PDB file of C-alpha atoms and ligand atoms in Angstrom:
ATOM      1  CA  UNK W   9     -20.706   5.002   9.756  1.00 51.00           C
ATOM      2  CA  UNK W  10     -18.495   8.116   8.799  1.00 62.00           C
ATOM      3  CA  UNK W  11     -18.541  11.535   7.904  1.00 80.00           C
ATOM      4  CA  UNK W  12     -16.656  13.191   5.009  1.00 88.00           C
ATOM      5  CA  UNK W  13     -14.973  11.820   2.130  1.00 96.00           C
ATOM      6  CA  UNK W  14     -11.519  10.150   1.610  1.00 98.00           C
ATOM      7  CA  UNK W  15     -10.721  10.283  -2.143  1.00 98.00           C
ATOM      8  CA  UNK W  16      -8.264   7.485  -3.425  1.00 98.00           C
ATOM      9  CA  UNK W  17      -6.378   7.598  -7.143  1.00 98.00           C
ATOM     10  CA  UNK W  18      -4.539   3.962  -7.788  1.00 98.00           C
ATOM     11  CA  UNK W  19      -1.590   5.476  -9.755  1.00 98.00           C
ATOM     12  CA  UNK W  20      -0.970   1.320 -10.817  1.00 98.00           C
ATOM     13  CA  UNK W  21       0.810  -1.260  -9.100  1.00 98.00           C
ATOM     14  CA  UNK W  22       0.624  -0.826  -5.309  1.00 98.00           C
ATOM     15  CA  UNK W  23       1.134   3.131  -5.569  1.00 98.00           C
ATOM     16  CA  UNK W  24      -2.192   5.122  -4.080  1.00 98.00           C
ATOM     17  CA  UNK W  25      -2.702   8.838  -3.818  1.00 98.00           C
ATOM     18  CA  UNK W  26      -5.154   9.633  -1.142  1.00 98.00           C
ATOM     19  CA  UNK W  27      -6.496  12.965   0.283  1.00 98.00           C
ATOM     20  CA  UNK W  28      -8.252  12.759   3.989  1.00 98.00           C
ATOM     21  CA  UNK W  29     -11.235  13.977   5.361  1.00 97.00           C
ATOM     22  CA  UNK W  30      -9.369  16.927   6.641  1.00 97.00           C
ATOM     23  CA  UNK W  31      -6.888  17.127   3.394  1.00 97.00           C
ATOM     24  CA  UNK W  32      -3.565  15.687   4.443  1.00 98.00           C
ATOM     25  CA  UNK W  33      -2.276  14.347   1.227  1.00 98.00           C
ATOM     26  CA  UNK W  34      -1.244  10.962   1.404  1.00 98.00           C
ATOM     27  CA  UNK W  35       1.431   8.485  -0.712  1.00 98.00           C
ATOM     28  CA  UNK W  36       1.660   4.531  -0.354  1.00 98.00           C
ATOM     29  CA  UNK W  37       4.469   3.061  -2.070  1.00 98.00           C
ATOM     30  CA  UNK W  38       5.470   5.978  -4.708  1.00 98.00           C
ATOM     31  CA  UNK W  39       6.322   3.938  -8.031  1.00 98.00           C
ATOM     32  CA  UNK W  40       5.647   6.772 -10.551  1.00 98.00           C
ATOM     33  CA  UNK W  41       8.622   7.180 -12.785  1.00 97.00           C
ATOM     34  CA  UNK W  42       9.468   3.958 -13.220  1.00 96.00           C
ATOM     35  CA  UNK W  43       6.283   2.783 -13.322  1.00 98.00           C
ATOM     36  CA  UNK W  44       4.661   1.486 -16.438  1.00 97.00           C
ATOM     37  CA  UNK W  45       0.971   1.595 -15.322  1.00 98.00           C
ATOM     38  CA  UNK W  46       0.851   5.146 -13.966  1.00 98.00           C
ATOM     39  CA  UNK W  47      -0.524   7.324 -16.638  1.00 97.00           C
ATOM     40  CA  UNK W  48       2.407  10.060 -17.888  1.00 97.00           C
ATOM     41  CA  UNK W  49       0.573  13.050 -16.337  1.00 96.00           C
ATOM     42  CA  UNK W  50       0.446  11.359 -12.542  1.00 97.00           C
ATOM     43  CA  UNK W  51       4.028  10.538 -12.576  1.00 97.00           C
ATOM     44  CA  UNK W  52       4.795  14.149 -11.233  1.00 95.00           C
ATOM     45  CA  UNK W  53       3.926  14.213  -7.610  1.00 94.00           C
ATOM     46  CA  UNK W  54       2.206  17.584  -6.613  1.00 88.00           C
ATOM     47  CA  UNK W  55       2.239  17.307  -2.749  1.00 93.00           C
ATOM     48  CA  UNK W  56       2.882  15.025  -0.120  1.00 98.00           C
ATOM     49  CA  UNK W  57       1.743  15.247   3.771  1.00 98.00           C
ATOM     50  CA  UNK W  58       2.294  11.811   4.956  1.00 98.00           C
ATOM     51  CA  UNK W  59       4.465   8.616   2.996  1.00 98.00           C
ATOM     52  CA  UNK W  60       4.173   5.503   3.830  1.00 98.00           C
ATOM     53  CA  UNK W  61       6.830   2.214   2.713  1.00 98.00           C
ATOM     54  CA  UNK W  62       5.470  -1.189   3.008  1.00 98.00           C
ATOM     55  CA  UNK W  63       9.406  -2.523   1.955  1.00 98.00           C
ATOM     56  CA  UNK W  64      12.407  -1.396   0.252  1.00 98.00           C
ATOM     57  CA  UNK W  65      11.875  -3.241  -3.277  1.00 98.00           C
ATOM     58  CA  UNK W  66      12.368  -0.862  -6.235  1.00 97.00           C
ATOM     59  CA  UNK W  67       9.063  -0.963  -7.298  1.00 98.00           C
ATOM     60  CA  UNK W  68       7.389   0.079  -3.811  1.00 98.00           C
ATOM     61  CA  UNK W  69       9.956   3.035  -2.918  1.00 98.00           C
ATOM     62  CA  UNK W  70      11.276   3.598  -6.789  1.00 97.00           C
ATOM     63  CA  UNK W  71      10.244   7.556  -6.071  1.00 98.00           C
ATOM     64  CA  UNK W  72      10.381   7.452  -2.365  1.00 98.00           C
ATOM     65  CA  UNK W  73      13.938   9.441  -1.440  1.00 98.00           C
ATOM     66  CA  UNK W  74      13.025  12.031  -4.634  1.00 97.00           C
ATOM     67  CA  UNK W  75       9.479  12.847  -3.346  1.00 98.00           C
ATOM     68  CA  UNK W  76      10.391  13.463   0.421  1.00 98.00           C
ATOM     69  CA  UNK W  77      13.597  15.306  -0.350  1.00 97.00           C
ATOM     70  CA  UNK W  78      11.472  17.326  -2.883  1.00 96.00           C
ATOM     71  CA  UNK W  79       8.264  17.717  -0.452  1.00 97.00           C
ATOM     72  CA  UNK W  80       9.719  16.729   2.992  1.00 97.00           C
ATOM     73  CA  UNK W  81       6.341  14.836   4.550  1.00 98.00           C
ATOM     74  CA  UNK W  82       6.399  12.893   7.659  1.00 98.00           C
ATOM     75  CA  UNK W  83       7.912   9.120   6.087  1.00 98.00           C
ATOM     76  CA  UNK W  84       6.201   5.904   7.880  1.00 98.00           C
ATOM     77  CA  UNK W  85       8.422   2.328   7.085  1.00 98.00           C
ATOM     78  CA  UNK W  86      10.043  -0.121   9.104  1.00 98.00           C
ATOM     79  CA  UNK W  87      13.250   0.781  11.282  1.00 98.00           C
ATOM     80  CA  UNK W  88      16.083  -0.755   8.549  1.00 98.00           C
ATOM     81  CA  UNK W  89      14.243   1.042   5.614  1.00 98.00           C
ATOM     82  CA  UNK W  90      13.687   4.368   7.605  1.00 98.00           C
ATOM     83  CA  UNK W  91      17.598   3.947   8.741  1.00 98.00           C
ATOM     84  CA  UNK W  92      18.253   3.674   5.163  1.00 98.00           C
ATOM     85  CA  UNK W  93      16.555   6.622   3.923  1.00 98.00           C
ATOM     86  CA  UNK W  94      17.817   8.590   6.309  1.00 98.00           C
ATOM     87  CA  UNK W  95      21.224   8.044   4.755  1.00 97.00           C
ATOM     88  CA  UNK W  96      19.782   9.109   1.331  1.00 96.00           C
ATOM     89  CA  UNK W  97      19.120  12.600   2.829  1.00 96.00           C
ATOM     90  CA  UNK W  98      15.794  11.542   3.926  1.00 98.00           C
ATOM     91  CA  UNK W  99      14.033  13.893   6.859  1.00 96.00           C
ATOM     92  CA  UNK W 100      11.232  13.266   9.063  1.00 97.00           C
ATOM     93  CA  UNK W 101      11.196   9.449   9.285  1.00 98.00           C
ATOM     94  CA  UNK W 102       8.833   7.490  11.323  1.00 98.00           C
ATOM     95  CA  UNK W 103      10.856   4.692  12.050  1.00 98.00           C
ATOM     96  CA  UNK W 104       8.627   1.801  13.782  1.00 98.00           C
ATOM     97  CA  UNK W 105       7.823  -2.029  13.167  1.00 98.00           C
ATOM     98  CA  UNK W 106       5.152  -4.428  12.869  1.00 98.00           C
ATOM     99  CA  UNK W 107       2.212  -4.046  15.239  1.00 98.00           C
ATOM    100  CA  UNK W 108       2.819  -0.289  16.660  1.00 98.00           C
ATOM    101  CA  UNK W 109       0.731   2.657  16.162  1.00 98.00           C
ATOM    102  CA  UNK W 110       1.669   5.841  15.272  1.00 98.00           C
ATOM    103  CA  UNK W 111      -0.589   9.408  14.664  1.00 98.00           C
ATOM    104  CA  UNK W 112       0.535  11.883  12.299  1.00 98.00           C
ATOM    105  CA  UNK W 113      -1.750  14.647  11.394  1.00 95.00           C
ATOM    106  CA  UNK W 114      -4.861  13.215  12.955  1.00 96.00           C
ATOM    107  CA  UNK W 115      -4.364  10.039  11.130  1.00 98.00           C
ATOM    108  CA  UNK W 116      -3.515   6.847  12.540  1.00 98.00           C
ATOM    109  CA  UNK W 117      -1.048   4.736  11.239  1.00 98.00           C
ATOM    110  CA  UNK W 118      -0.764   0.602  12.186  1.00 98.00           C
ATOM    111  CA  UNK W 119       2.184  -1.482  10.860  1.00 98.00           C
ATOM    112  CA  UNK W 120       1.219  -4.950  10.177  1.00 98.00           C
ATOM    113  CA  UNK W 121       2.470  -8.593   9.131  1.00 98.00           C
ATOM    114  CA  UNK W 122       3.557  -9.045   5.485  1.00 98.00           C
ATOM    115  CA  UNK W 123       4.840 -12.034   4.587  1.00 98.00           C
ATOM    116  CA  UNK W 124       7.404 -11.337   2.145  1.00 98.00           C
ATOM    117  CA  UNK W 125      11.201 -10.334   2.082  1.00 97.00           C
ATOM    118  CA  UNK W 126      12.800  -6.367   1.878  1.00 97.00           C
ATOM    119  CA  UNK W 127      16.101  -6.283   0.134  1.00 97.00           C
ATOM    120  CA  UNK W 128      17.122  -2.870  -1.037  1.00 98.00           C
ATOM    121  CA  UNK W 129      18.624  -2.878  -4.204  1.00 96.00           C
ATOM    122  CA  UNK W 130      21.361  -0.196  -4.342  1.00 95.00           C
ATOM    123  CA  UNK W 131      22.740   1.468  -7.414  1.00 92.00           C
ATOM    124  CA  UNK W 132      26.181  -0.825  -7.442  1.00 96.00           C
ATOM    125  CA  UNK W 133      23.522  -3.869  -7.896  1.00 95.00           C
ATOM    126  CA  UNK W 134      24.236  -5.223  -4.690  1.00 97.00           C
ATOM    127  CA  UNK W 135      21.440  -5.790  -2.074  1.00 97.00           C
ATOM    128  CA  UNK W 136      21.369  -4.451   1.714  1.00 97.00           C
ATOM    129  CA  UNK W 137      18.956  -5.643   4.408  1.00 97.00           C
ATOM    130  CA  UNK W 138      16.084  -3.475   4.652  1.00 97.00           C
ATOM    131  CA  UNK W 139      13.935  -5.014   7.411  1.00 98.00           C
ATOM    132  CA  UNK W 140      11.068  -6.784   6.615  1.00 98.00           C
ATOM    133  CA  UNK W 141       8.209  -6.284   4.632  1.00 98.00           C
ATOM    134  CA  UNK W 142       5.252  -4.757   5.967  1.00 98.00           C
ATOM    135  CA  UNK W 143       1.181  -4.012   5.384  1.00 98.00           C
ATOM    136  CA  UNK W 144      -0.578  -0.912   6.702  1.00 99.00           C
ATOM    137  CA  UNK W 145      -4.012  -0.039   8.636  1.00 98.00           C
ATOM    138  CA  UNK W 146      -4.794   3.181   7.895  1.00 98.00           C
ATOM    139  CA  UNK W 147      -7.534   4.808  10.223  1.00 98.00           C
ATOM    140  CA  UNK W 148      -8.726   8.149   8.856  1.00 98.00           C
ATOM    141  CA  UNK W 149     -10.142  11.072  10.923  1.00 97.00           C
ATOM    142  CA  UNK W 150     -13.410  10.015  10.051  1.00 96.00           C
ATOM    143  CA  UNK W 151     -12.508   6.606  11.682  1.00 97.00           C
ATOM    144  CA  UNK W 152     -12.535   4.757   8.108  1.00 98.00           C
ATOM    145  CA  UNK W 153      -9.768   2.340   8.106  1.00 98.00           C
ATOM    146  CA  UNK W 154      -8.046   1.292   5.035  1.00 98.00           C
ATOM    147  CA  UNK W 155      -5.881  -1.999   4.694  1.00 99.00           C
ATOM    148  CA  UNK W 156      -2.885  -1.694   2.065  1.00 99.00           C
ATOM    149  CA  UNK W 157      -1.097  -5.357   2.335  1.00 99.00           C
ATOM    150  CA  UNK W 158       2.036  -4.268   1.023  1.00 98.00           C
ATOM    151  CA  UNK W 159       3.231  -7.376  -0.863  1.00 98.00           C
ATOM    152  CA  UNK W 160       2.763 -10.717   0.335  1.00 98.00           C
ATOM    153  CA  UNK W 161       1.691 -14.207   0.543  1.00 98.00           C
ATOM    154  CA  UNK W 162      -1.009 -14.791   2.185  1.00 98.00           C
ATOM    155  CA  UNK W 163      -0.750 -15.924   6.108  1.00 98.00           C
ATOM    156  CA  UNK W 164      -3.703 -16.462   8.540  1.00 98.00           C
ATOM    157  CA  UNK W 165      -2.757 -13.871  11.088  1.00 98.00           C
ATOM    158  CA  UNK W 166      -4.915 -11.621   7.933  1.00 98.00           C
ATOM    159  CA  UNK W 167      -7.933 -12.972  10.485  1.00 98.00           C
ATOM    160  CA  UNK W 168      -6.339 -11.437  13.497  1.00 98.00           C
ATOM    161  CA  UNK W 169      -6.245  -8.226  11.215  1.00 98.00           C
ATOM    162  CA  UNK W 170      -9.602  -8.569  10.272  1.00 98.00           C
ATOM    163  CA  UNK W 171     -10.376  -8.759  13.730  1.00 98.00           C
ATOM    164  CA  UNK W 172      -8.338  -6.844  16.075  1.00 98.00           C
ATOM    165  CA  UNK W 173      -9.055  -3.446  13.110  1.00 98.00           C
ATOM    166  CA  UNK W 174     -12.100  -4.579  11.297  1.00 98.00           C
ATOM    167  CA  UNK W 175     -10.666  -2.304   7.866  1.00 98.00           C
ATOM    168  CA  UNK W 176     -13.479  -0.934   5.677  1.00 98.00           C
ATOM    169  CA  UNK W 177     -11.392  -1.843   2.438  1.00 98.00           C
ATOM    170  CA  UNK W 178      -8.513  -3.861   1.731  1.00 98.00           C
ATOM    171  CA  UNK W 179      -5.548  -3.393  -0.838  1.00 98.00           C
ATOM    172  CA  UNK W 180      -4.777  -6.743  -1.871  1.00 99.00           C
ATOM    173  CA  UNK W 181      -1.928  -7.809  -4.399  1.00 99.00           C
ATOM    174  CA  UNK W 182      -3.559 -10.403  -7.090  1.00 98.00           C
ATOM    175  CA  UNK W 183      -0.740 -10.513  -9.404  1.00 98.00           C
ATOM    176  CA  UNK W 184       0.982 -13.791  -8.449  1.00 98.00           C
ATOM    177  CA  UNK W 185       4.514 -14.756  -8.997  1.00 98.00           C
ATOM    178  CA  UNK W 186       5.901 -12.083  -6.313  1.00 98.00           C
ATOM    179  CA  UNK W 187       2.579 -12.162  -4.078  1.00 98.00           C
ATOM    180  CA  UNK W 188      -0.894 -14.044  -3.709  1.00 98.00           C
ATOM    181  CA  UNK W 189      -2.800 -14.754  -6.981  1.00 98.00           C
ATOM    182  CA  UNK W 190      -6.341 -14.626  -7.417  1.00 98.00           C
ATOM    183  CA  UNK W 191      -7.005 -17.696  -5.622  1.00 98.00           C
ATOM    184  CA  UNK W 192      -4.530 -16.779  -2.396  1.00 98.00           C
ATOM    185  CA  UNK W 193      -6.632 -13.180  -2.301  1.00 98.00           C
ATOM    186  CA  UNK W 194     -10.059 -14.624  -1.944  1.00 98.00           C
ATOM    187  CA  UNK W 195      -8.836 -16.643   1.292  1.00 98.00           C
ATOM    188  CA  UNK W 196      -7.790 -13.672   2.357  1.00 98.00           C
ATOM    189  CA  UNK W 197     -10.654 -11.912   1.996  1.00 98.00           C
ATOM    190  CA  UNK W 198     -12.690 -14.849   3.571  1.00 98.00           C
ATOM    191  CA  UNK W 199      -9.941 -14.142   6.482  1.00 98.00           C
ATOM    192  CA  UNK W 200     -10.686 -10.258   6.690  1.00 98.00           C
ATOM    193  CA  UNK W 201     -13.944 -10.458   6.494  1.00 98.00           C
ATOM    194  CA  UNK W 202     -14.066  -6.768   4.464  1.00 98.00           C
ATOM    195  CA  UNK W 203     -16.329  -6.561   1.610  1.00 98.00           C
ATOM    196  CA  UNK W 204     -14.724  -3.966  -0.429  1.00 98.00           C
ATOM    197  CA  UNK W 205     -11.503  -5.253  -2.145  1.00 98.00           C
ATOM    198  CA  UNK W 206      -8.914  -3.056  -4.583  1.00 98.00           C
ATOM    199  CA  UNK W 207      -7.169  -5.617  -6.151  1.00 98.00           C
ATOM    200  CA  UNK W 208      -3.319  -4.170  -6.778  1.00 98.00           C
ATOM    201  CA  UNK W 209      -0.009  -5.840  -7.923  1.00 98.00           C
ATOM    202  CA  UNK W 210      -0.968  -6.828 -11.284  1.00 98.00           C
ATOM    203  CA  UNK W 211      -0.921  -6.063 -15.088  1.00 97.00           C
ATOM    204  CA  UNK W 212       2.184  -4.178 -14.693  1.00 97.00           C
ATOM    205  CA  UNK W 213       4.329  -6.587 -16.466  1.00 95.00           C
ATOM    206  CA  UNK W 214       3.336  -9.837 -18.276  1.00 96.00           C
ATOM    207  CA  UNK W 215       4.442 -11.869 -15.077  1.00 96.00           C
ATOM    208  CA  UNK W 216       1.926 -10.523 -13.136  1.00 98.00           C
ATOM    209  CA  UNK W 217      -0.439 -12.288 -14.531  1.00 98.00           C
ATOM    210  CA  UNK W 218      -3.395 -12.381 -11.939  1.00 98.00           C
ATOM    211  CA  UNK W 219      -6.949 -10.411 -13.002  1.00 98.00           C
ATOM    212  CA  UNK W 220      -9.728  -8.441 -10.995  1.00 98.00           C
ATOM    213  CA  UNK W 221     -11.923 -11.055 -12.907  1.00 98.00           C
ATOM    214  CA  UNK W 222      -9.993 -14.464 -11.351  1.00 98.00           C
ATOM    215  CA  UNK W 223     -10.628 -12.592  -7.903  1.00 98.00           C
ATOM    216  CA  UNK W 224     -14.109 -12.076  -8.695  1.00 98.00           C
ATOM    217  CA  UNK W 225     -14.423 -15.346  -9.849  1.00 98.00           C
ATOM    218  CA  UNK W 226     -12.286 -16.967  -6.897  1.00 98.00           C
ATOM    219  CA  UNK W 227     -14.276 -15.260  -4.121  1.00 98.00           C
ATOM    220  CA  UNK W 228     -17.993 -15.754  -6.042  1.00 98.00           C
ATOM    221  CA  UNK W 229     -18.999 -17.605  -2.450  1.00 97.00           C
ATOM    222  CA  UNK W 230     -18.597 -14.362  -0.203  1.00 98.00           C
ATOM    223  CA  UNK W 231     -21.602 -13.000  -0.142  1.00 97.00           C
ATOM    224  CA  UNK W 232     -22.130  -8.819  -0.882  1.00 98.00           C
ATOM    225  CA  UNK W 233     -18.424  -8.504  -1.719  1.00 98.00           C
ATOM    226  CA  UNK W 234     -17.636  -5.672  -4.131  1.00 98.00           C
ATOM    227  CA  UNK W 235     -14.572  -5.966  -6.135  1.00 98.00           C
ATOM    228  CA  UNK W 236     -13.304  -2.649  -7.252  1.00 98.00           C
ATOM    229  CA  UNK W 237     -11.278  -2.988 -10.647  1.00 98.00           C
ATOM    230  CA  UNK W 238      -9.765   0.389 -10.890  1.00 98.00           C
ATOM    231  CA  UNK W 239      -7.463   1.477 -13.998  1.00 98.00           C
ATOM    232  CA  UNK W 240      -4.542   3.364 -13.357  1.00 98.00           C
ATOM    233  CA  UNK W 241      -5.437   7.081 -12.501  1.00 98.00           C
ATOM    234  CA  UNK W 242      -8.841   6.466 -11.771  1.00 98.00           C
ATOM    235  CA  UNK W 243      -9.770   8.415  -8.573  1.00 98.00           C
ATOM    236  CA  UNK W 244     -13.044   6.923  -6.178  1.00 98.00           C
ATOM    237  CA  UNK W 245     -14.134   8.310  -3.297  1.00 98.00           C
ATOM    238  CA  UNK W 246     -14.590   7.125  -0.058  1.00 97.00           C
ATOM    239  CA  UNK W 247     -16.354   5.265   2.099  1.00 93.00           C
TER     240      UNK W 247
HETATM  241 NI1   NI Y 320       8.258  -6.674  -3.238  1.00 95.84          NI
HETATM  242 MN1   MN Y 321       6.311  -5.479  -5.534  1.00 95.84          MN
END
């Protein structure tokens, strides 16, 4: 199908690392400091071509404003969270919304449903509107196309995204509580046909109490699905 390798490190929770085919370093929700899963010597992010914000909660854009102050790469979110970073001293936003398309670098970038809210938490505790929340289709020079759902529950417009960008692997959120569980991931799998699953959004506290194995065990009917149980910091190259 493709040529050249993508290589992707799960730095825990929904935070991914990933490197193209043709190098451009890439962040997806940067969580690192904060973050209990990602292992003490990831936390410091080297560089950073392209970042991407599926919503404004703390543990999805903990890092975000520090990183692209610090390495100033091109920022993909949703118009309220872009508007927002801006006023943090944040360059080089992408500001769009669900179902556009933007290139950066050679890389194609594809805002999609989420079904789950964006409140921004600010340092006085109170909460401003940060859009909505959002997943991403990533399409890679190599024409690989990666699915991060940002948070969510699931919805059945996943089959239109199955569909309409036929991704080679999915990002899914198993945890439960705050997003689909085990059982709400499968469906959604059944919906996006894909047959290469990262399950994310779990283990990271107690609450999130959803497993790689319940997936497994929850989508035992789909036939040649792979279920890739990284641990935090493991790096896997793709396709
Ligand atoms: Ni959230
Ligand atoms: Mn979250």
């Amino acid at each position: 199908m493709s040529q050249g390798t993508i290589s992707l490190t799960w730095l825990g929770h929904a935070t991914f690392a990933l490197r193209s085919v043709a190098g451009k370093r890439l962040i997806i929700d940067p969580w690192v400091m904060g973050n209990p899963a990602c292992p003490q010597e990831l936390k410091q992010v080297e560089g950073v071509d392209i970042l991407l914000c599926t919503h404004g909660h703390f543990d999805h854009i903990g890092d975000a404003v520090e990183i692209a102050r610090r390495h100033k790469p091109k920022v993909v979110g949703i118009f309220e969270l872009c508007h927002w970073m801006g006023r943090k001293g944040v360059e080089n936003t992408f500001a769009m919304n669900k179902g556009g398309t933007v290139e950066i670098d050679g890389i194609s970038v594809t805002m999609v449903h989420a079904d789950h809210s964006c409140g921004i938490l600010e340092d006085d505790g109170s909460i401003v509107y940060g859009g909505e929340g959002v997943g991403y289709v990533v399409r890679f020079e190599n024409g690989f196309k990666l699915y991060h759902a940002g948070d969510t529950a699931l919805f059945g417009d996943m089959k239109l995204i199955g569909e309409l960008y036929r991704p080679d692997i999915a990002l899914l959120p198993i945890g439960d509580l705050y997003t689909m569980s085990p059982r709400e991931a499968a469906y959604a799998l059944r919906l996006l046909g894909v047959k290469r699953v990262i399950p994310m959004h779990f283990g990271t506290f107690p609450a999130l109490t959803g497993t790689p194995e319940a997936l497994r065990e929850a989508a035992s009917d789909i036939e040649g699905l792979e279920v890739i149980a990284l641990r935090p910091g493991q790096t896997i190259n793709l396709p």
